mmCIF file with all atom_site columns, C-alpha atoms in Angstrom:
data_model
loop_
_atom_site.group_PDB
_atom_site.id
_atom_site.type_symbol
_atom_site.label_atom_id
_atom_site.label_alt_id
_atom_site.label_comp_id
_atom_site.label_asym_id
_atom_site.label_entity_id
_atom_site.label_seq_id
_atom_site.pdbx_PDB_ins_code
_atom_site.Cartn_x
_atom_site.Cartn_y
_atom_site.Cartn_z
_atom_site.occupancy
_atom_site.B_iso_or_equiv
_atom_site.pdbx_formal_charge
_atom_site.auth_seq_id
_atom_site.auth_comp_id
_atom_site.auth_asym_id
_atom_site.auth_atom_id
_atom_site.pdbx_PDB_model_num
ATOM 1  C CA . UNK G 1 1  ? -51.710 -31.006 82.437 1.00 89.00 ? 28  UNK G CA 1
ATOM 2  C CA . UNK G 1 2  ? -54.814 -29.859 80.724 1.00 91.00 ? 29  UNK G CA 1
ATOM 3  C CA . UNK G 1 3  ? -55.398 -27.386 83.338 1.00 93.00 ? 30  UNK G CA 1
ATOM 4  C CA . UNK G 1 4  ? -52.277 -26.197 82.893 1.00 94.00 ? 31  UNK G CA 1
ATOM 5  C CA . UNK G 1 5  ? -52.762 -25.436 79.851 1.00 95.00 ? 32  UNK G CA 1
ATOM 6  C CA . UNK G 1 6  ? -56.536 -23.676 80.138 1.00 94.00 ? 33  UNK G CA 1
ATOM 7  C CA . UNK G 1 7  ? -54.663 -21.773 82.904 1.00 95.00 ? 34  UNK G CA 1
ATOM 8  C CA . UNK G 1 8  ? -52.173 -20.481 80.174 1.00 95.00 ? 35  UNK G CA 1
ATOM 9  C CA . UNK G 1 9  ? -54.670 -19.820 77.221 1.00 94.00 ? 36  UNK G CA 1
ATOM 10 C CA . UNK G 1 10 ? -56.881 -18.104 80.005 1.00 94.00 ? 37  UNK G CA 1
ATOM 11 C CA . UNK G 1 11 ? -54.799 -15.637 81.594 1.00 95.00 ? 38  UNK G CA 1
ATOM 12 C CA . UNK G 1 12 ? -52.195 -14.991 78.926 1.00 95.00 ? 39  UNK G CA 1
ATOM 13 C CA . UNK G 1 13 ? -49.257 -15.545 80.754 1.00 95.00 ? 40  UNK G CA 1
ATOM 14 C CA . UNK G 1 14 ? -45.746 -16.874 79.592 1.00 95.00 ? 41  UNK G CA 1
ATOM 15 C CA . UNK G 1 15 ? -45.383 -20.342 79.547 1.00 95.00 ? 42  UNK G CA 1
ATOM 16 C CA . UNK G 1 16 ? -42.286 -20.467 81.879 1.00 94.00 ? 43  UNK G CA 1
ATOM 17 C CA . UNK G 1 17 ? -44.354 -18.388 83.757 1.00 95.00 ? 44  UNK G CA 1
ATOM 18 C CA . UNK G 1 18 ? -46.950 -21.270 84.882 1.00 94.00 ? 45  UNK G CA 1
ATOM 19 C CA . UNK G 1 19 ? -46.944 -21.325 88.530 1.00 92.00 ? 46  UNK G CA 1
ATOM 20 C CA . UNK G 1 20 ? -46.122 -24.989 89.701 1.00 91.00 ? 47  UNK G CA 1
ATOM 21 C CA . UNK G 1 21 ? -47.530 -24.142 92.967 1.00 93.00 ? 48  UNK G CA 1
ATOM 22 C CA . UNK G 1 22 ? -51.052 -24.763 91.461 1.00 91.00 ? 49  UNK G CA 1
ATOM 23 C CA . UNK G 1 23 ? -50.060 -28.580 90.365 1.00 92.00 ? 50  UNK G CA 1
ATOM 24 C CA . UNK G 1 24 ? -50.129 -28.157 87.014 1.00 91.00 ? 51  UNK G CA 1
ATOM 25 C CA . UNK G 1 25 ? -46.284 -29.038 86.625 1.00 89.00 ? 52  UNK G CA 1
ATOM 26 C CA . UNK G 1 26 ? -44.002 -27.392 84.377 1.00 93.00 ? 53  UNK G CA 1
ATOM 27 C CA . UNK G 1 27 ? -45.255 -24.648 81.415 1.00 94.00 ? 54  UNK G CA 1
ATOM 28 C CA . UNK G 1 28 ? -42.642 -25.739 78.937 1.00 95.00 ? 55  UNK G CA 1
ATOM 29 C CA . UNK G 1 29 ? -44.336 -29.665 79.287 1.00 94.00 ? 56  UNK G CA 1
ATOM 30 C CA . UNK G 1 30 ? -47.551 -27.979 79.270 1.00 95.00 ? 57  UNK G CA 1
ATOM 31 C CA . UNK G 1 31 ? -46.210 -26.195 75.742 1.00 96.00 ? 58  UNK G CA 1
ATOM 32 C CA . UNK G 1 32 ? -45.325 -29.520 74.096 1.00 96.00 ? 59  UNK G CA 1
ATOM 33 C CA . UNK G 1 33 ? -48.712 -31.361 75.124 1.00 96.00 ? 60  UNK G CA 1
ATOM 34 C CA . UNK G 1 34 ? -50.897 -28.465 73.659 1.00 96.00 ? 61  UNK G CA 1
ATOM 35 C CA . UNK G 1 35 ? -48.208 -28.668 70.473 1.00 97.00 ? 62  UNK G CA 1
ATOM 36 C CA . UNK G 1 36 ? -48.206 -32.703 70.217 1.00 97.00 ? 63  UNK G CA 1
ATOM 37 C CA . UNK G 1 37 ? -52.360 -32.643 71.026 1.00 96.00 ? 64  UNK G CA 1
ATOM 38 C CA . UNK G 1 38 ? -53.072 -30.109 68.632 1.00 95.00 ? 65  UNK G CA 1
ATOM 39 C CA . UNK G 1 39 ? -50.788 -31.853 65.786 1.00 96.00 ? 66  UNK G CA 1
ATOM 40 C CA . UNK G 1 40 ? -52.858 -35.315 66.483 1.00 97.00 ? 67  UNK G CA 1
ATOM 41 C CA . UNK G 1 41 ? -56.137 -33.073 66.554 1.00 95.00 ? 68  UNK G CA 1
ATOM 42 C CA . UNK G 1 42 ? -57.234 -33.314 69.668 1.00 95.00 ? 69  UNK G CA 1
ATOM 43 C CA . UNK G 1 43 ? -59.005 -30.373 70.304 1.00 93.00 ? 70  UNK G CA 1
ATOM 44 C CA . UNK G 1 44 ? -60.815 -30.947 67.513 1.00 93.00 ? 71  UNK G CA 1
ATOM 45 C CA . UNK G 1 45 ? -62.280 -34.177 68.304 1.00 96.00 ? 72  UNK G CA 1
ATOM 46 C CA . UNK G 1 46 ? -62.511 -32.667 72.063 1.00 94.00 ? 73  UNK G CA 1
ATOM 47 C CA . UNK G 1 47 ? -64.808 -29.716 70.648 1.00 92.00 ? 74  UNK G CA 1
ATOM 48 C CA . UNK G 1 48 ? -66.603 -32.381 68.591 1.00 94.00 ? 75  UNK G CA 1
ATOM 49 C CA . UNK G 1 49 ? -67.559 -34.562 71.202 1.00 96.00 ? 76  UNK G CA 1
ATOM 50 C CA . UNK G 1 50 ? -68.781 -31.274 73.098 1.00 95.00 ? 77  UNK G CA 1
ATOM 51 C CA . UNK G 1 51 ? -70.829 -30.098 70.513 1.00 92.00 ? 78  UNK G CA 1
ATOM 52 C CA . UNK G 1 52 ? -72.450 -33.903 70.140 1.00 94.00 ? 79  UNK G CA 1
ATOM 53 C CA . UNK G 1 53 ? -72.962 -34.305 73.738 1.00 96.00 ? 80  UNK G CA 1
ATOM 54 C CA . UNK G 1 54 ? -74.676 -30.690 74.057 1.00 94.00 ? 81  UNK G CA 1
ATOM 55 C CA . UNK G 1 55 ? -76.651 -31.254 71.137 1.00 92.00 ? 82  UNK G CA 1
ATOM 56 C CA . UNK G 1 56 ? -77.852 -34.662 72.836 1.00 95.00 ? 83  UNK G CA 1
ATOM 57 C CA . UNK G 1 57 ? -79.082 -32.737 76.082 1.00 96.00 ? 84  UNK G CA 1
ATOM 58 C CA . UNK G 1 58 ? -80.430 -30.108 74.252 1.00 92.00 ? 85  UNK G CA 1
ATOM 59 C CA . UNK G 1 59 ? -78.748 -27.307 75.723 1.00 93.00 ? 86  UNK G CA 1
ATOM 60 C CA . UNK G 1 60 ? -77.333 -26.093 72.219 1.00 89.00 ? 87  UNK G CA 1
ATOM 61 C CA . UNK G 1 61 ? -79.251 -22.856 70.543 1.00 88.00 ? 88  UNK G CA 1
ATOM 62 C CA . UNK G 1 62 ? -78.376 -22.828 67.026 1.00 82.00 ? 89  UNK G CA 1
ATOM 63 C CA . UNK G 1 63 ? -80.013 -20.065 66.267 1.00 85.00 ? 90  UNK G CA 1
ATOM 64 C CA . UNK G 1 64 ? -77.548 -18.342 67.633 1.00 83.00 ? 91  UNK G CA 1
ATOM 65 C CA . UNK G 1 65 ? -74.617 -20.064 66.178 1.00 79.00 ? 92  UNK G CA 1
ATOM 66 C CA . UNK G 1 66 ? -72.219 -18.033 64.254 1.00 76.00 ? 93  UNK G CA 1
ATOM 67 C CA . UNK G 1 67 ? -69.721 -19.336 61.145 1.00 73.00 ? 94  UNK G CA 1
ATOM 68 C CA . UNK G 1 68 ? -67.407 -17.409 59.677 1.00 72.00 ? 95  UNK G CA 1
ATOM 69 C CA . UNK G 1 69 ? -64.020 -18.337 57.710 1.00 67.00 ? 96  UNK G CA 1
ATOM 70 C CA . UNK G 1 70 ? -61.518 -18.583 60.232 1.00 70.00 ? 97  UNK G CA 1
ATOM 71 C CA . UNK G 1 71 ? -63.883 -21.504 61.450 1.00 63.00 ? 98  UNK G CA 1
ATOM 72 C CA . UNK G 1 72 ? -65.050 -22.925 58.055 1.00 66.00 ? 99  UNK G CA 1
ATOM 73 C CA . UNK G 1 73 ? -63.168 -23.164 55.061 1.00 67.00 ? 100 UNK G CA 1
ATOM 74 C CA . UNK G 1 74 ? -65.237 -21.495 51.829 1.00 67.00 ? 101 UNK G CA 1
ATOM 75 C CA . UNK G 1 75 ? -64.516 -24.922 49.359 1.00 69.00 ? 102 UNK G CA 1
ATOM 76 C CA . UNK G 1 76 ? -66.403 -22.795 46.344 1.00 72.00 ? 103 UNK G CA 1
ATOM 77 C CA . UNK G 1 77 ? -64.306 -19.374 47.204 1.00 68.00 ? 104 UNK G CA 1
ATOM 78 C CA . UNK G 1 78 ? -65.179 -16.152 46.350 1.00 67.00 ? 105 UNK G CA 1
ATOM 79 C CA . UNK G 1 79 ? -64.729 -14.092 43.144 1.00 70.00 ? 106 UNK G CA 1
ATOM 80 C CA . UNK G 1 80 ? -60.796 -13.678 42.076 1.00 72.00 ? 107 UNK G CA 1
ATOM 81 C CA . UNK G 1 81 ? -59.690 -10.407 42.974 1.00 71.00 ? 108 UNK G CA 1
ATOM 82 C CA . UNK G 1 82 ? -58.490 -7.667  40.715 1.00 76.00 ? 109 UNK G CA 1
ATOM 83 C CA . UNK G 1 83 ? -54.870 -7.830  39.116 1.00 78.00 ? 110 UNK G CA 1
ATOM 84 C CA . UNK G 1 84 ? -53.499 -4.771  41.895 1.00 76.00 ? 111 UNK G CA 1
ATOM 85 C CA . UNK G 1 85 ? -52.370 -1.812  39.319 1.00 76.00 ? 112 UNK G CA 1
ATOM 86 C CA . UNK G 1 86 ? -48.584 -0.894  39.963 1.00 74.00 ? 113 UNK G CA 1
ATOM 87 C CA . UNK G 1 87 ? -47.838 1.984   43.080 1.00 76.00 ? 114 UNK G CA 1
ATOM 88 C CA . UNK G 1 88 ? -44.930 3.075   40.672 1.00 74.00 ? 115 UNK G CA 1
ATOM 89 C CA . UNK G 1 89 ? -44.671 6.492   39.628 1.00 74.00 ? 116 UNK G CA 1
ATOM 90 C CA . UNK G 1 90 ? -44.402 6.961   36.070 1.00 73.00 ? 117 UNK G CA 1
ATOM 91 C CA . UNK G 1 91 ? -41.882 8.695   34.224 1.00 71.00 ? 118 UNK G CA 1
ATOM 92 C CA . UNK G 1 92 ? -43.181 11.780  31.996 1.00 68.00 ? 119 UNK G CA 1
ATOM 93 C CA . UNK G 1 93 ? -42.283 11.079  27.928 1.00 70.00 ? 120 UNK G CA 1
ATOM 94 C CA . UNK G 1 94 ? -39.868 13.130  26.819 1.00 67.00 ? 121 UNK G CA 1
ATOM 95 C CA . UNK G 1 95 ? -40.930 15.849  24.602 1.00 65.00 ? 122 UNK G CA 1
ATOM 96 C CA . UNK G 1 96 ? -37.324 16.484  22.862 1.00 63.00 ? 123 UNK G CA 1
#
């Protein structure tokens, strides 16, 4: 099932559209383990234990590691932004 699902993420295609001439079985089953495994955070731990087992053979090169938000949450955040000033036209006073 898990290549299944690599086989999915990798070429784009449709989930119905999974070939079950490969052996991968059906795309809709392959939909609902990468739902249910990435509810129970699986691909977390998965990436984890990666990272930990790389790290352990040295093959890891941090220095060229790169972190950004959509990986790690800011917990300090950034400056609030500015109230946005109304798009509104205004209406001119009348002079009468």
């Amino acid at each position: 099932m898990l290549c299944g699902i690599l086989f999915v993420l990798y070429t784009g295609i449709q989930w119905e559209f999974l070939p079950r001439e490969l052996g991968f079985g059906s795309g809709m089953t392959a939909w609902r383990r990468l739902r249910d495994w990435s509810a129970a955070g699986v691909w977390e731990r998965l990436h984890e234990t990666l990272l930990a087992e790389l790290h352990a053979a040295g093959a890891l090169d941090w220095s060229r590691a790169v972190i950004d938000s959509s990986h790690v949450r800011a917990m300090k955040g950034g400056p609030k932004p500015d109230r946005a000033r109304s798009t509104v036209p205004e209406l001119a006073r009348s002079t009468i």
